[in-house]
CSV table of C-alpha atoms in Angstrom, one decimal:
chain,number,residue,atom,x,y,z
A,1,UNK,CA,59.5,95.6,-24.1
A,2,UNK,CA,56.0,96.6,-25.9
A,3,UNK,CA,57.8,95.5,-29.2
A,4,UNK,CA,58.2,92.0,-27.1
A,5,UNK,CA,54.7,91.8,-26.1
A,6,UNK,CA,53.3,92.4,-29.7
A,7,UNK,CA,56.2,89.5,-30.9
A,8,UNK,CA,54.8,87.3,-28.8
A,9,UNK,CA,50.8,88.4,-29.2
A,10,UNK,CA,51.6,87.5,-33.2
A,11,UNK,CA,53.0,83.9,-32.0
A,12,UNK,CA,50.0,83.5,-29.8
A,13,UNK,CA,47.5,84.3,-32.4
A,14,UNK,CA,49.5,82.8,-35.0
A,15,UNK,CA,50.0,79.3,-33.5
A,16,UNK,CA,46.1,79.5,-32.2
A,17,UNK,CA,44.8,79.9,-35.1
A,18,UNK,CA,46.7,76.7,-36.4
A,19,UNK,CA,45.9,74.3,-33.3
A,20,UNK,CA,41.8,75.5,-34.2
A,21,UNK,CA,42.4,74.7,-38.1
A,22,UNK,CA,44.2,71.6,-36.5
A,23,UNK,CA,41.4,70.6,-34.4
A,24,UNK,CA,38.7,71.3,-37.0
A,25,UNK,CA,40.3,68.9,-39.8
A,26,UNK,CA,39.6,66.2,-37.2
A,27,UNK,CA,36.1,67.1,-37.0
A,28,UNK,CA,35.6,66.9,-40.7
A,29,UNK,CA,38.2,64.3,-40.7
A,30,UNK,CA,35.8,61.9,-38.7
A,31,UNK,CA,32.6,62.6,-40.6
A,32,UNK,CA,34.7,61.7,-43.8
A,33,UNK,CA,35.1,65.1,-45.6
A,34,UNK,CA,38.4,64.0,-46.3
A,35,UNK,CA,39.0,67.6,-48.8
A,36,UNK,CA,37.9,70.0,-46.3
A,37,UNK,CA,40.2,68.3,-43.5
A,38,UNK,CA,43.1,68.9,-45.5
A,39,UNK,CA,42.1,72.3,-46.4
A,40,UNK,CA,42.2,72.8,-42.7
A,41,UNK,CA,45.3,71.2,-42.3
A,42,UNK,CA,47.0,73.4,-45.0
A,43,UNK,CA,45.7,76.7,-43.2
A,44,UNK,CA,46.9,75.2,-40.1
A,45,UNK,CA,50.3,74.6,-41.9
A,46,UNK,CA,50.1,78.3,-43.1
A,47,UNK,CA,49.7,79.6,-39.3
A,48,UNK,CA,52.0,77.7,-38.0
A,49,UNK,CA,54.4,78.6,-40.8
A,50,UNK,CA,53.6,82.7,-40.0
A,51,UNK,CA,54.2,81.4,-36.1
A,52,UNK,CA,57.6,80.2,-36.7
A,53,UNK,CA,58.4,83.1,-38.6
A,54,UNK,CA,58.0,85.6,-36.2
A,55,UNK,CA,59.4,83.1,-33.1
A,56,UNK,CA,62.4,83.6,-35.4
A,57,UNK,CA,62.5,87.2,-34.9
A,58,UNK,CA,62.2,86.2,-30.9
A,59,UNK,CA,65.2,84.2,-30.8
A,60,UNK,CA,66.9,86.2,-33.1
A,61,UNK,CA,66.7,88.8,-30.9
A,62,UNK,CA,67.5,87.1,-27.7
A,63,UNK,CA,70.9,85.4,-30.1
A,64,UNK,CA,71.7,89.6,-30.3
A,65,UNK,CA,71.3,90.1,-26.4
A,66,UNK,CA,68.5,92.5,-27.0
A,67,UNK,CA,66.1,90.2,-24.7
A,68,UNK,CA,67.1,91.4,-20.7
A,69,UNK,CA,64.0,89.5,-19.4
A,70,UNK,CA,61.6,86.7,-20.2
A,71,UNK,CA,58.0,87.5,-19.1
A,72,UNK,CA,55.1,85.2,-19.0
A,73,UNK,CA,53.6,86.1,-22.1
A,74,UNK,CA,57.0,85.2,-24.0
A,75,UNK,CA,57.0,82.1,-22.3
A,76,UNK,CA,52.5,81.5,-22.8
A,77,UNK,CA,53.4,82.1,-26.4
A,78,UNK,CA,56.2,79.3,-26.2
A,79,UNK,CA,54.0,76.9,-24.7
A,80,UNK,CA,51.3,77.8,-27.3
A,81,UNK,CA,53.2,77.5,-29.7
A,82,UNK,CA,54.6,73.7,-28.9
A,83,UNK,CA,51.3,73.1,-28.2
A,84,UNK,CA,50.1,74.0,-31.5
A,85,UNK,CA,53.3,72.1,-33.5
A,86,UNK,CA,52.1,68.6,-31.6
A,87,UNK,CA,48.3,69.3,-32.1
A,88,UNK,CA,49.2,69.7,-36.2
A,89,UNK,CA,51.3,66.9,-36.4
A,90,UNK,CA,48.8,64.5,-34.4
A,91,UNK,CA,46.1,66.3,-36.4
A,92,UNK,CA,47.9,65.0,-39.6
A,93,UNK,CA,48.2,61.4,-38.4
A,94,UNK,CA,44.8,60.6,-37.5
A,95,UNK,CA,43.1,62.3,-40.8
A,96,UNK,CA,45.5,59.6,-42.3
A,97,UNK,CA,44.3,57.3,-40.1
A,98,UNK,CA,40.2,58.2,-40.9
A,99,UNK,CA,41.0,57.7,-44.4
A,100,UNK,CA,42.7,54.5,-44.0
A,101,UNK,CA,39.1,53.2,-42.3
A,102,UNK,CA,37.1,54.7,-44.6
């Protein structure tokens, strides 16, 4: 189970890290540093790239019948995780959208 835990830690931190990088190319996004939002957006990419990486080794082990519980932190770091995917996606959009009024 500790192997489990640090799996899911590494998604956690992983897909945070993106949903911040996310959430700080808006920020630069409105001011109109256009360049440094989609810096942020690329390291948000990266994260989120590292957190679907390791999710795989999550499912791959529940596809091999080696998960015999879900806990809350497996299913925190699913939440953050989606949570993350949607705030990078939106975060895309509407830097499109503040260069389109700028």
């Amino acid at each position: 189970m500790e192997n489990i835990e640090l799996i899911c830690l590494q998604i956690i931190s992983n897909a945070g890290e993106a949903r911040s990088e996310s959430m700080a190319a808006l920020t630069v996004a409105r001011n109109g540093r256009f360049d440094e939002a989609e810096e942020h957006l690329a390291a948000a990419g990266e994260k989120m790239k590292e957190a679907h990486h390791v999710h795989t080794e999550l499912i791959t082990m529940d596809a091999n019948g080696e998960l015999d519980k879900i806990g809350l932190i497996m299913i925190h770091s699913e939440d953050i995780v989606m949570g993350a995917e949607i705030t990078w996606a939106l975060a895309k959009e509407m830097v499109e959208m503040y260069k389109s009024k700028a």
